[in-house]
Amino acid sequence: MKAVRVQEAAALRIDEIYRYSRERWGTARADAYIVGLFEALERIADGSVPSRPIPAEFGVDGYVFRSEKHFVYWKTLDNGDIGIVTVLHERMHQMGRFRQDFGE
């Protein structure tokens, strides 16, 4: 089975999501949201998460899917594993934040 690898930019975003959710809605709700997000990440490997190609203007080969209020950007790594590139809130400027996460 393919492993899911959360890359550095995605890990930082997930930490931000958790901290914001905990401050706004409490620990229990933040925990549940993050658990649901990681369950969705695990479903990428078996194809049960509907994904679409990342728009060409982003300049990265990969896929994106929506998990509640966030867009998850991922790609297949050279070894066949799944690399979670970043996770962005629906209200964020997607291309700008995406480029920020890659230092462009």
mmCIF file of N, CA, C and O in Angstrom:
data_model
loop_
_atom_site.group_PDB
_atom_site.id
_atom_site.type_symbol
_atom_site.label_atom_id
_atom_site.label_comp_id
_atom_site.label_asym_id
_atom_site.label_seq_id
_atom_site.Cartn_x
_atom_site.Cartn_y
_atom_site.Cartn_z
ATOM 1 N N MET A 1 0.849 -1.187 0.000
ATOM 2 C CA MET A 1 0.000 0.000 0.000
ATOM 3 C C MET A 1 0.891 1.245 0.000
ATOM 4 O O MET A 1 1.950 1.289 0.610
ATOM 5 N N LYS A 2 0.435 2.264 -0.669
ATOM 6 C CA LYS A 2 1.161 3.524 -0.732
ATOM 7 C C LYS A 2 1.128 4.214 0.631
ATOM 8 O O LYS A 2 0.117 4.216 1.320
ATOM 9 N N ALA A 3 2.252 4.813 0.987
ATOM 10 C CA ALA A 3 2.315 5.609 2.213
ATOM 11 C C ALA A 3 1.992 7.063 1.879
ATOM 12 O O ALA A 3 2.247 7.521 0.769
ATOM 13 N N VAL A 4 1.440 7.763 2.841
ATOM 14 C CA VAL A 4 1.161 9.182 2.693
ATOM 15 C C VAL A 4 2.238 9.941 3.458
ATOM 16 O O VAL A 4 2.445 9.721 4.644
ATOM 17 N N ARG A 5 2.936 10.817 2.754
ATOM 18 C CA ARG A 5 4.029 11.614 3.327
ATOM 19 C C ARG A 5 3.611 13.084 3.345
ATOM 20 O O ARG A 5 3.381 13.673 2.286
ATOM 21 N N VAL A 6 3.493 13.638 4.528
ATOM 22 C CA VAL A 6 3.131 15.049 4.668
ATOM 23 C C VAL A 6 4.414 15.862 4.574
ATOM 24 O O VAL A 6 5.307 15.725 5.404
ATOM 25 N N GLN A 7 4.519 16.666 3.538
ATOM 26 C CA GLN A 7 5.717 17.463 3.319
ATOM 27 C C GLN A 7 5.721 18.692 4.228
ATOM 28 O O GLN A 7 4.706 19.033 4.845
ATOM 29 N N GLU A 8 6.863 19.352 4.342
ATOM 30 C CA GLU A 8 7.062 20.415 5.336
ATOM 31 C C GLU A 8 6.015 21.527 5.265
ATOM 32 O O GLU A 8 5.444 21.914 6.286
ATOM 33 N N ALA A 9 5.760 22.059 4.079
ATOM 34 C CA ALA A 9 4.781 23.154 3.958
ATOM 35 C C ALA A 9 3.397 22.696 4.420
ATOM 36 O O ALA A 9 2.688 23.439 5.110
ATOM 37 N N ALA A 10 3.025 21.467 4.065
ATOM 38 C CA ALA A 10 1.724 20.944 4.473
ATOM 39 C C ALA A 10 1.668 20.758 5.985
ATOM 40 O O ALA A 10 0.645 21.060 6.619
ATOM 41 N N ALA A 11 2.755 20.269 6.583
ATOM 42 C CA ALA A 11 2.786 20.081 8.037
ATOM 43 C C ALA A 11 2.599 21.414 8.759
ATOM 44 O O ALA A 11 1.857 21.496 9.752
ATOM 45 N N LEU A 12 3.245 22.457 8.257
ATOM 46 C CA LEU A 12 3.093 23.781 8.865
ATOM 47 C C LEU A 12 1.658 24.281 8.743
ATOM 48 O O LEU A 12 1.097 24.844 9.688
ATOM 49 N N ARG A 13 1.055 24.079 7.578
ATOM 50 C CA ARG A 13 -0.339 24.504 7.380
ATOM 51 C C ARG A 13 -1.290 23.733 8.293
ATOM 52 O O ARG A 13 -2.229 24.295 8.854
ATOM 53 N N ILE A 14 -1.067 22.435 8.434
ATOM 54 C CA ILE A 14 -1.933 21.618 9.295
ATOM 55 C C ILE A 14 -1.805 22.078 10.743
ATOM 56 O O ILE A 14 -2.804 22.164 11.466
ATOM 57 N N ASP A 15 -0.595 22.409 11.172
ATOM 58 C CA ASP A 15 -0.406 22.961 12.521
ATOM 59 C C ASP A 15 -1.196 24.258 12.690
ATOM 60 O O ASP A 15 -1.850 24.472 13.721
ATOM 61 N N GLU A 16 -1.142 25.133 11.672
ATOM 62 C CA GLU A 16 -1.895 26.398 11.723
ATOM 63 C C GLU A 16 -3.395 26.134 11.817
ATOM 64 O O GLU A 16 -4.107 26.803 12.578
ATOM 65 N N ILE A 17 -3.867 25.188 11.026
ATOM 66 C CA ILE A 17 -5.293 24.839 11.032
ATOM 67 C C ILE A 17 -5.703 24.365 12.412
ATOM 68 O O ILE A 17 -6.740 24.783 12.951
ATOM 69 N N TYR A 18 -4.891 23.510 13.015
ATOM 70 C CA TYR A 18 -5.221 22.979 14.341
ATOM 71 C C TYR A 18 -5.255 24.104 15.381
ATOM 72 O O TYR A 18 -6.212 24.213 16.155
ATOM 73 N N ARG A 19 -4.215 24.938 15.403
ATOM 74 C CA ARG A 19 -4.159 26.013 16.401
ATOM 75 C C ARG A 19 -5.355 26.971 16.250
ATOM 76 O O ARG A 19 -5.992 27.342 17.237
ATOM 77 N N TYR A 20 -5.643 27.352 15.017
ATOM 78 C CA TYR A 20 -6.772 28.250 14.774
ATOM 79 C C TYR A 20 -8.079 27.605 15.231
ATOM 80 O O TYR A 20 -8.885 28.228 15.924
ATOM 81 N N SER A 21 -8.285 26.352 14.849
ATOM 82 C CA SER A 21 -9.525 25.651 15.205
ATOM 83 C C SER A 21 -9.662 25.494 16.710
ATOM 84 O O SER A 21 -10.751 25.674 17.269
ATOM 85 N N ARG A 22 -8.569 25.172 17.387
ATOM 86 C CA ARG A 22 -8.596 25.006 18.848
ATOM 87 C C ARG A 22 -8.944 26.320 19.536
ATOM 88 O O ARG A 22 -9.765 26.343 20.458
ATOM 89 N N GLU A 23 -8.337 27.418 19.069
ATOM 90 C CA GLU A 23 -8.610 28.726 19.670
ATOM 91 C C GLU A 23 -10.043 29.178 19.419
ATOM 92 O O GLU A 23 -10.671 29.785 20.281
ATOM 93 N N ARG A 24 -10.539 28.861 18.242
ATOM 94 C CA ARG A 24 -11.870 29.344 17.845
ATOM 95 C C ARG A 24 -13.002 28.458 18.366
ATOM 96 O O ARG A 24 -14.042 28.961 18.787
ATOM 97 N N TRP A 25 -12.827 27.122 18.308
ATOM 98 C CA TRP A 25 -13.932 26.211 18.622
ATOM 99 C C TRP A 25 -13.618 25.199 19.727
ATOM 100 O O TRP A 25 -14.464 24.374 20.045
ATOM 101 N N GLY A 26 -12.402 25.202 20.243
ATOM 102 C CA GLY A 26 -12.074 24.288 21.337
ATOM 103 C C GLY A 26 -11.320 23.055 20.866
ATOM 104 O O GLY A 26 -11.307 22.709 19.684
ATOM 105 N N THR A 27 -10.706 22.398 21.826
ATOM 106 C CA THR A 27 -9.835 21.253 21.545
ATOM 107 C C THR A 27 -10.582 20.085 20.912
ATOM 108 O O THR A 27 -10.091 19.495 19.947
ATOM 109 N N ALA A 28 -11.744 19.748 21.427
ATOM 110 C CA ALA A 28 -12.468 18.583 20.906
ATOM 111 C C ALA A 28 -12.810 18.762 19.424
ATOM 112 O O ALA A 28 -12.619 17.838 18.618
ATOM 113 N N ARG A 29 -13.295 19.914 19.080
ATOM 114 C CA ARG A 29 -13.667 20.160 17.676
ATOM 115 C C ARG A 29 -12.425 20.227 16.786
ATOM 116 O O ARG A 29 -12.431 19.727 15.662
ATOM 117 N N ALA A 30 -11.345 20.837 17.278
ATOM 118 C CA ALA A 30 -10.097 20.891 16.503
ATOM 119 C C ALA A 30 -9.550 19.487 16.284
ATOM 120 O O ALA A 30 -9.126 19.146 15.173
ATOM 121 N N ASP A 31 -9.568 18.667 17.322
ATOM 122 C CA ASP A 31 -9.102 17.283 17.198
ATOM 123 C C ASP A 31 -9.914 16.529 16.144
ATOM 124 O O ASP A 31 -9.356 15.843 15.291
ATOM 125 N N ALA A 32 -11.234 16.672 16.206
ATOM 126 C CA ALA A 32 -12.108 15.975 15.256
ATOM 127 C C ALA A 32 -11.841 16.436 13.821
ATOM 128 O O ALA A 32 -11.823 15.613 12.895
ATOM 129 N N TYR A 33 -11.624 17.734 13.636
ATOM 130 C CA TYR A 33 -11.374 18.256 12.294
ATOM 131 C C TYR A 33 -10.075 17.687 11.729
ATOM 132 O O TYR A 33 -10.022 17.250 10.575
ATOM 133 N N ILE A 34 -9.016 17.678 12.527
ATOM 134 C CA ILE A 34 -7.715 17.184 12.073
ATOM 135 C C ILE A 34 -7.774 15.676 11.830
ATOM 136 O O ILE A 34 -7.213 15.184 10.841
ATOM 137 N N VAL A 35 -8.455 14.933 12.686
ATOM 138 C CA VAL A 35 -8.614 13.491 12.460
ATOM 139 C C VAL A 35 -9.325 13.258 11.132
ATOM 140 O O VAL A 35 -8.914 12.414 10.336
ATOM 141 N N GLY A 36 -10.386 14.016 10.857
ATOM 142 C CA GLY A 36 -11.099 13.882 9.587
ATOM 143 C C GLY A 36 -10.212 14.214 8.395
ATOM 144 O O GLY A 36 -10.265 13.540 7.358
ATOM 145 N N LEU A 37 -9.377 15.237 8.550
ATOM 146 C CA LEU A 37 -8.452 15.603 7.485
ATOM 147 C C LEU A 37 -7.462 14.474 7.213
ATOM 148 O O LEU A 37 -7.253 14.077 6.060
ATOM 149 N N PHE A 38 -6.886 13.898 8.261
ATOM 150 C CA PHE A 38 -5.937 12.797 8.066
ATOM 151 C C PHE A 38 -6.612 11.540 7.520
ATOM 152 O O PHE A 38 -6.001 10.800 6.748
ATOM 153 N N GLU A 39 -7.862 11.304 7.876
ATOM 154 C CA GLU A 39 -8.598 10.185 7.275
ATOM 155 C C GLU A 39 -8.760 10.398 5.773
ATOM 156 O O GLU A 39 -8.613 9.459 4.982
ATOM 157 N N ALA A 40 -9.032 11.638 5.368
ATOM 158 C CA ALA A 40 -9.143 11.948 3.940
ATOM 159 C C ALA A 40 -7.795 11.750 3.241
ATOM 160 O O ALA A 40 -7.746 11.204 2.132
ATOM 161 N N LEU A 41 -6.700 12.154 3.882
ATOM 162 C CA LEU A 41 -5.374 11.958 3.296
ATOM 163 C C LEU A 41 -5.092 10.477 3.073
ATOM 164 O O LEU A 41 -4.538 10.089 2.046
ATOM 165 N N GLU A 42 -5.466 9.649 4.013
ATOM 166 C CA GLU A 42 -5.231 8.210 3.891
ATOM 167 C C GLU A 42 -6.046 7.597 2.749
ATOM 168 O O GLU A 42 -5.638 6.607 2.151
ATOM 169 N N ARG A 43 -7.194 8.182 2.444
ATOM 170 C CA ARG A 43 -8.047 7.636 1.376
ATOM 171 C C ARG A 43 -7.525 7.963 -0.022
ATOM 172 O O ARG A 43 -8.009 7.413 -1.008
ATOM 173 N N ILE A 44 -6.540 8.845 -0.126
ATOM 174 C CA ILE A 44 -5.965 9.144 -1.440
ATOM 175 C C ILE A 44 -5.393 7.872 -2.058
ATOM 176 O O ILE A 44 -5.585 7.608 -3.243
ATOM 177 N N ALA A 45 -4.700 7.099 -1.252
ATOM 178 C CA ALA A 45 -3.997 5.915 -1.753
ATOM 179 C C ALA A 45 -4.930 4.906 -2.422
ATOM 180 O O ALA A 45 -4.539 4.261 -3.394
ATOM 181 N N ASP A 46 -6.143 4.774 -1.936
ATOM 182 C CA ASP A 46 -7.053 3.794 -2.548
ATOM 183 C C ASP A 46 -7.987 4.425 -3.587
ATOM 184 O O ASP A 46 -8.865 3.756 -4.127
ATOM 185 N N GLY A 47 -7.779 5.704 -3.853
ATOM 186 C CA GLY A 47 -8.555 6.361 -4.907
ATOM 187 C C GLY A 47 -9.971 6.739 -4.515
ATOM 188 O O GLY A 47 -10.765 7.104 -5.375
ATOM 189 N N SER A 48 -10.293 6.679 -3.220
ATOM 190 C CA SER A 48 -11.667 6.984 -2.819
ATOM 191 C C SER A 48 -11.897 8.477 -2.552
ATOM 192 O O SER A 48 -13.001 8.860 -2.194
ATOM 193 N N VAL A 49 -10.873 9.295 -2.745
ATOM 194 C CA VAL A 49 -11.021 10.743 -2.636
ATOM 195 C C VAL A 49 -10.999 11.305 -4.057
ATOM 196 O O VAL A 49 -10.000 11.171 -4.755
ATOM 197 N N PRO A 50 -12.090 11.905 -4.491
ATOM 198 C CA PRO A 50 -12.093 12.472 -5.851
ATOM 199 C C PRO A 50 -11.157 13.672 -5.944
ATOM 200 O O PRO A 50 -11.326 14.657 -5.226
ATOM 201 N N SER A 51 -10.154 13.560 -6.789
ATOM 202 C CA SER A 51 -9.173 14.630 -6.975
ATOM 203 C C SER A 51 -9.183 15.081 -8.423
ATOM 204 O O SER A 51 -9.541 14.318 -9.314
ATOM 205 N N ARG A 52 -8.757 16.309 -8.626
ATOM 206 C CA ARG A 52 -8.612 16.818 -9.999
ATOM 207 C C ARG A 52 -7.186 17.335 -10.146
ATOM 208 O O ARG A 52 -6.535 17.655 -9.148
ATOM 209 N N PRO A 53 -6.690 17.442 -11.365
ATOM 210 C CA PRO A 53 -5.326 17.943 -11.564
ATOM 211 C C PRO A 53 -5.173 19.367 -11.022
ATOM 212 O O PRO A 53 -6.098 20.178 -11.109
ATOM 213 N N ILE A 54 -3.997 19.655 -10.453
ATOM 214 C CA ILE A 54 -3.680 21.018 -10.034
ATOM 215 C C ILE A 54 -3.670 21.879 -11.291
ATOM 216 O O ILE A 54 -3.099 21.484 -12.312
ATOM 217 N N PRO A 55 -4.281 23.074 -11.252
ATOM 218 C CA PRO A 55 -4.291 23.935 -12.441
ATOM 219 C C PRO A 55 -2.877 24.178 -12.976
ATOM 220 O O PRO A 55 -1.939 24.372 -12.213
ATOM 221 N N ALA A 56 -2.737 24.168 -14.282
ATOM 222 C CA ALA A 56 -1.432 24.296 -14.935
ATOM 223 C C ALA A 56 -0.694 25.568 -14.532
ATOM 224 O O ALA A 56 0.534 25.559 -14.414
ATOM 225 N N GLU A 57 -1.434 26.654 -14.271
ATOM 226 C CA GLU A 57 -0.776 27.905 -13.921
ATOM 227 C C GLU A 57 -0.026 27.840 -12.583
ATOM 228 O O GLU A 57 0.805 28.678 -12.286
ATOM 229 N N PHE A 58 -0.279 26.808 -11.780
ATOM 230 C CA PHE A 58 0.454 26.637 -10.529
ATOM 231 C C PHE A 58 1.863 26.105 -10.793
ATOM 232 O O PHE A 58 2.741 26.209 -9.952
ATOM 233 N N GLY A 59 2.072 25.502 -11.953
ATOM 234 C CA GLY A 59 3.399 25.036 -12.338
ATOM 235 C C GLY A 59 3.878 23.788 -11.628
ATOM 236 O O GLY A 59 5.077 23.530 -11.568
ATOM 237 N N VAL A 60 2.969 22.995 -11.090
ATOM 238 C CA VAL A 60 3.330 21.765 -10.371
ATOM 239 C C VAL A 60 2.413 20.649 -10.839
ATOM 240 O O VAL A 60 1.197 20.833 -10.924
ATOM 241 N N ASP A 61 2.998 19.510 -11.154
ATOM 242 C CA ASP A 61 2.181 18.344 -11.492
ATOM 243 C C ASP A 61 1.649 17.734 -10.207
ATOM 244 O O ASP A 61 2.410 17.501 -9.265
ATOM 245 N N GLY A 62 0.368 17.504 -10.169
ATOM 246 C CA GLY A 62 -0.223 16.904 -8.980
ATOM 247 C C GLY A 62 -1.731 17.034 -9.032
ATOM 248 O O GLY A 62 -2.317 17.278 -10.093
ATOM 249 N N TYR A 63 -2.333 16.896 -7.857
ATOM 250 C CA TYR A 63 -3.784 16.845 -7.755
ATOM 251 C C TYR A 63 -4.258 17.670 -6.566
ATOM 252 O O TYR A 63 -3.495 17.980 -5.655
ATOM 253 N N VAL A 64 -5.540 17.979 -6.581
ATOM 254 C CA VAL A 64 -6.144 18.732 -5.489
ATOM 255 C C VAL A 64 -7.521 18.150 -5.198
ATOM 256 O O VAL A 64 -8.220 17.681 -6.106
ATOM 257 N N PHE A 65 -7.879 18.123 -3.926
ATOM 258 C CA PHE A 65 -9.243 17.767 -3.542
ATOM 259 C C PHE A 65 -9.651 18.631 -2.361
ATOM 260 O O PHE A 65 -8.820 19.221 -1.688
ATOM 261 N N ARG A 66 -10.940 18.698 -2.157
ATOM 262 C CA ARG A 66 -11.477 19.518 -1.064
ATOM 263 C C ARG A 66 -11.818 18.620 0.116
ATOM 264 O O ARG A 66 -12.455 17.579 -0.041
ATOM 265 N N SER A 67 -11.388 19.051 1.288
ATOM 266 C CA SER A 67 -11.742 18.381 2.531
ATOM 267 C C SER A 67 -12.364 19.437 3.435
ATOM 268 O O SER A 67 -11.657 20.296 3.969
ATOM 269 N N GLU A 68 -13.657 19.424 3.520
ATOM 270 C CA GLU A 68 -14.433 20.424 4.253
ATOM 271 C C GLU A 68 -14.076 21.834 3.780
ATOM 272 O O GLU A 68 -14.348 22.167 2.643
ATOM 273 N N LYS A 69 -13.412 22.646 4.591
ATOM 274 C CA LYS A 69 -13.112 24.041 4.250
ATOM 275 C C LYS A 69 -11.719 24.226 3.648
ATOM 276 O O LYS A 69 -11.273 25.348 3.460
ATOM 277 N N HIS A 70 -11.020 23.123 3.364
ATOM 278 C CA HIS A 70 -9.640 23.216 2.887
ATOM 279 C C HIS A 70 -9.435 22.475 1.571
ATOM 280 O O HIS A 70 -10.115 21.490 1.291
ATOM 281 N N PHE A 71 -8.465 22.970 0.806
ATOM 282 C CA PHE A 71 -8.023 22.294 -0.404
ATOM 283 C C PHE A 71 -6.697 21.614 -0.083
ATOM 284 O O PHE A 71 -5.785 22.245 0.453
ATOM 285 N N VAL A 72 -6.615 20.331 -0.420
ATOM 286 C CA VAL A 72 -5.414 19.538 -0.176
ATOM 287 C C VAL A 72 -4.737 19.318 -1.526
ATOM 288 O O VAL A 72 -5.338 18.770 -2.444
ATOM 289 N N TYR A 73 -3.478 19.746 -1.619
ATOM 290 C CA TYR A 73 -2.685 19.582 -2.839
ATOM 291 C C TYR A 73 -1.715 18.424 -2.613
ATOM 292 O O TYR A 73 -1.002 18.400 -1.608
ATOM 293 N N TRP A 74 -1.711 17.476 -3.560
ATOM 294 C CA TRP A 74 -0.856 16.308 -3.401
ATOM 295 C C TRP A 74 -0.281 15.863 -4.729
ATOM 296 O O TRP A 74 -0.749 16.271 -5.779
ATOM 297 N N LYS A 75 0.757 15.024 -4.654
ATOM 298 C CA LYS A 75 1.364 14.475 -5.859
ATOM 299 C C LYS A 75 1.872 13.074 -5.554
ATOM 300 O O LYS A 75 2.046 12.690 -4.401
ATOM 301 N N THR A 76 2.089 12.318 -6.624
ATOM 302 C CA THR A 76 2.696 11.000 -6.484
ATOM 303 C C THR A 76 4.209 11.186 -6.488
ATOM 304 O O THR A 76 4.767 11.808 -7.385
ATOM 305 N N LEU A 77 4.857 10.678 -5.453
ATOM 306 C CA LEU A 77 6.311 10.783 -5.337
ATOM 307 C C LEU A 77 6.997 9.754 -6.224
ATOM 308 O O LEU A 77 6.362 8.805 -6.694
ATOM 309 N N ASP A 78 8.283 9.923 -6.444
ATOM 310 C CA ASP A 78 9.049 9.020 -7.316
ATOM 311 C C ASP A 78 8.953 7.553 -6.887
ATOM 312 O O ASP A 78 8.961 6.659 -7.721
ATOM 313 N N ASN A 79 8.826 7.303 -5.589
ATOM 314 C CA ASN A 79 8.741 5.918 -5.100
ATOM 315 C C ASN A 79 7.310 5.385 -5.085
ATOM 316 O O ASN A 79 7.060 4.284 -4.615
ATOM 317 N N GLY A 80 6.352 6.176 -5.581
ATOM 318 C CA GLY A 80 4.955 5.744 -5.644
ATOM 319 C C GLY A 80 4.119 6.173 -4.456
ATOM 320 O O GLY A 80 2.901 6.030 -4.477
ATOM 321 N N ASP A 81 4.751 6.678 -3.400
ATOM 322 C CA ASP A 81 4.002 7.168 -2.247
ATOM 323 C C ASP A 81 3.270 8.455 -2.600
ATOM 324 O O ASP A 81 3.517 9.068 -3.636
ATOM 325 N N ILE A 82 2.396 8.883 -1.720
ATOM 326 C CA ILE A 82 1.627 10.101 -1.884
ATOM 327 C C ILE A 82 2.299 11.210 -1.078
ATOM 328 O O ILE A 82 2.540 11.055 0.118
ATOM 329 N N GLY A 83 2.612 12.330 -1.723
ATOM 330 C CA GLY A 83 3.199 13.477 -1.039
ATOM 331 C C GLY A 83 2.164 14.569 -0.889
ATOM 332 O O GLY A 83 1.644 15.071 -1.885
ATOM 333 N N ILE A 84 1.842 14.917 0.347
ATOM 334 C CA ILE A 84 0.909 16.013 0.598
ATOM 335 C C ILE A 84 1.713 17.304 0.511
ATOM 336 O O ILE A 84 2.591 17.565 1.336
ATOM 337 N N VAL A 85 1.436 18.108 -0.487
ATOM 338 C CA VAL A 85 2.224 19.295 -0.799
ATOM 339 C C VAL A 85 1.860 20.450 0.131
ATOM 340 O O VAL A 85 2.720 21.044 0.768
ATOM 341 N N THR A 86 0.586 20.768 0.221
ATOM 342 C CA THR A 86 0.122 21.822 1.129
ATOM 343 C C THR A 86 -1.377 21.675 1.334
ATOM 344 O O THR A 86 -2.057 20.941 0.599
ATOM 345 N N VAL A 87 -1.881 22.383 2.329
ATOM 346 C CA VAL A 87 -3.308 22.390 2.661
ATOM 347 C C VAL A 87 -3.696 23.850 2.857
ATOM 348 O O VAL A 87 -3.135 24.534 3.723
ATOM 349 N N LEU A 88 -4.640 24.334 2.050
ATOM 350 C CA LEU A 88 -4.998 25.750 2.071
ATOM 351 C C LEU A 88 -6.494 25.940 2.305
ATOM 352 O O LEU A 88 -7.311 25.228 1.724
ATOM 353 N N HIS A 89 -6.838 26.920 3.125
ATOM 354 C CA HIS A 89 -8.239 27.234 3.399
ATOM 355 C C HIS A 89 -8.906 27.774 2.141
ATOM 356 O O HIS A 89 -8.270 28.452 1.325
ATOM 357 N N GLU A 90 -10.189 27.508 2.003
ATOM 358 C CA GLU A 90 -10.940 27.925 0.819
ATOM 359 C C GLU A 90 -10.920 29.434 0.606
ATOM 360 O O GLU A 90 -11.046 29.904 -0.520
ATOM 361 N N ARG A 91 -10.740 30.223 1.656
ATOM 362 C CA ARG A 91 -10.745 31.680 1.524
ATOM 363 C C ARG A 91 -9.375 32.254 1.184
ATOM 364 O O ARG A 91 -9.264 33.448 0.924
ATOM 365 N N MET A 92 -8.347 31.418 1.219
ATOM 366 C CA MET A 92 -7.003 31.898 0.883
ATOM 367 C C MET A 92 -6.870 32.062 -0.623
ATOM 368 O O MET A 92 -7.513 31.347 -1.387
ATOM 369 N N HIS A 93 -6.025 32.989 -1.036
ATOM 370 C CA HIS A 93 -5.692 33.113 -2.451
ATOM 371 C C HIS A 93 -4.832 31.898 -2.782
ATOM 372 O O HIS A 93 -3.664 31.828 -2.385
ATOM 373 N N GLN A 94 -5.408 30.927 -3.462
ATOM 374 C CA GLN A 94 -4.760 29.635 -3.659
ATOM 375 C C GLN A 94 -3.396 29.738 -4.341
ATOM 376 O O GLN A 94 -2.416 29.208 -3.842
ATOM 377 N N MET A 95 -3.327 30.411 -5.475
ATOM 378 C CA MET A 95 -2.066 30.441 -6.206
ATOM 379 C C MET A 95 -0.988 31.183 -5.413
ATOM 380 O O MET A 95 0.152 30.737 -5.344
ATOM 381 N N GLY A 96 -1.332 32.296 -4.805
ATOM 382 C CA GLY A 96 -0.364 33.059 -4.035
ATOM 383 C C GLY A 96 0.185 32.269 -2.862
ATOM 384 O O GLY A 96 1.395 32.227 -2.630
ATOM 385 N N ARG A 97 -0.670 31.624 -2.110
ATOM 386 C CA ARG A 97 -0.233 30.832 -0.959
ATOM 387 C C ARG A 97 0.530 29.596 -1.414
ATOM 388 O O ARG A 97 1.504 29.192 -0.789
ATOM 389 N N PHE A 98 0.078 28.999 -2.483
ATOM 390 C CA PHE A 98 0.750 27.821 -3.032
ATOM 391 C C PHE A 98 2.191 28.178 -3.382
ATOM 392 O O PHE A 98 3.124 27.482 -2.999
ATOM 393 N N ARG A 99 2.377 29.281 -4.071
ATOM 394 C CA ARG A 99 3.730 29.733 -4.446
ATOM 395 C C ARG A 99 4.548 30.093 -3.210
ATOM 396 O O ARG A 99 5.732 29.834 -3.143
ATOM 397 N N GLN A 100 3.899 30.680 -2.218
ATOM 398 C CA GLN A 100 4.578 31.014 -0.978
ATOM 399 C C GLN A 100 5.131 29.752 -0.307
ATOM 400 O O GLN A 100 6.251 29.745 0.190
ATOM 401 N N ASP A 101 4.365 28.701 -0.314
ATOM 402 C CA ASP A 101 4.791 27.445 0.322
ATOM 403 C C ASP A 101 5.973 26.821 -0.414
ATOM 404 O O ASP A 101 6.695 26.018 0.157
ATOM 405 N N PHE A 102 6.164 27.173 -1.672
ATOM 406 C CA PHE A 102 7.274 26.614 -2.452
ATOM 407 C C PHE A 102 8.402 27.615 -2.655
ATOM 408 O O PHE A 102 9.324 27.372 -3.408
ATOM 409 N N GLY A 103 8.329 28.758 -1.974
ATOM 410 C CA GLY A 103 9.390 29.738 -2.029
ATOM 411 C C GLY A 103 9.568 30.390 -3.378
ATOM 412 O O GLY A 103 10.667 30.811 -3.739
ATOM 413 N N GLU A 104 8.519 30.455 -4.170
ATOM 414 C CA GLU A 104 8.609 31.062 -5.514
ATOM 415 C C GLU A 104 8.315 32.539 -5.449
ATOM 416 O O GLU A 104 7.589 33.009 -4.647
#
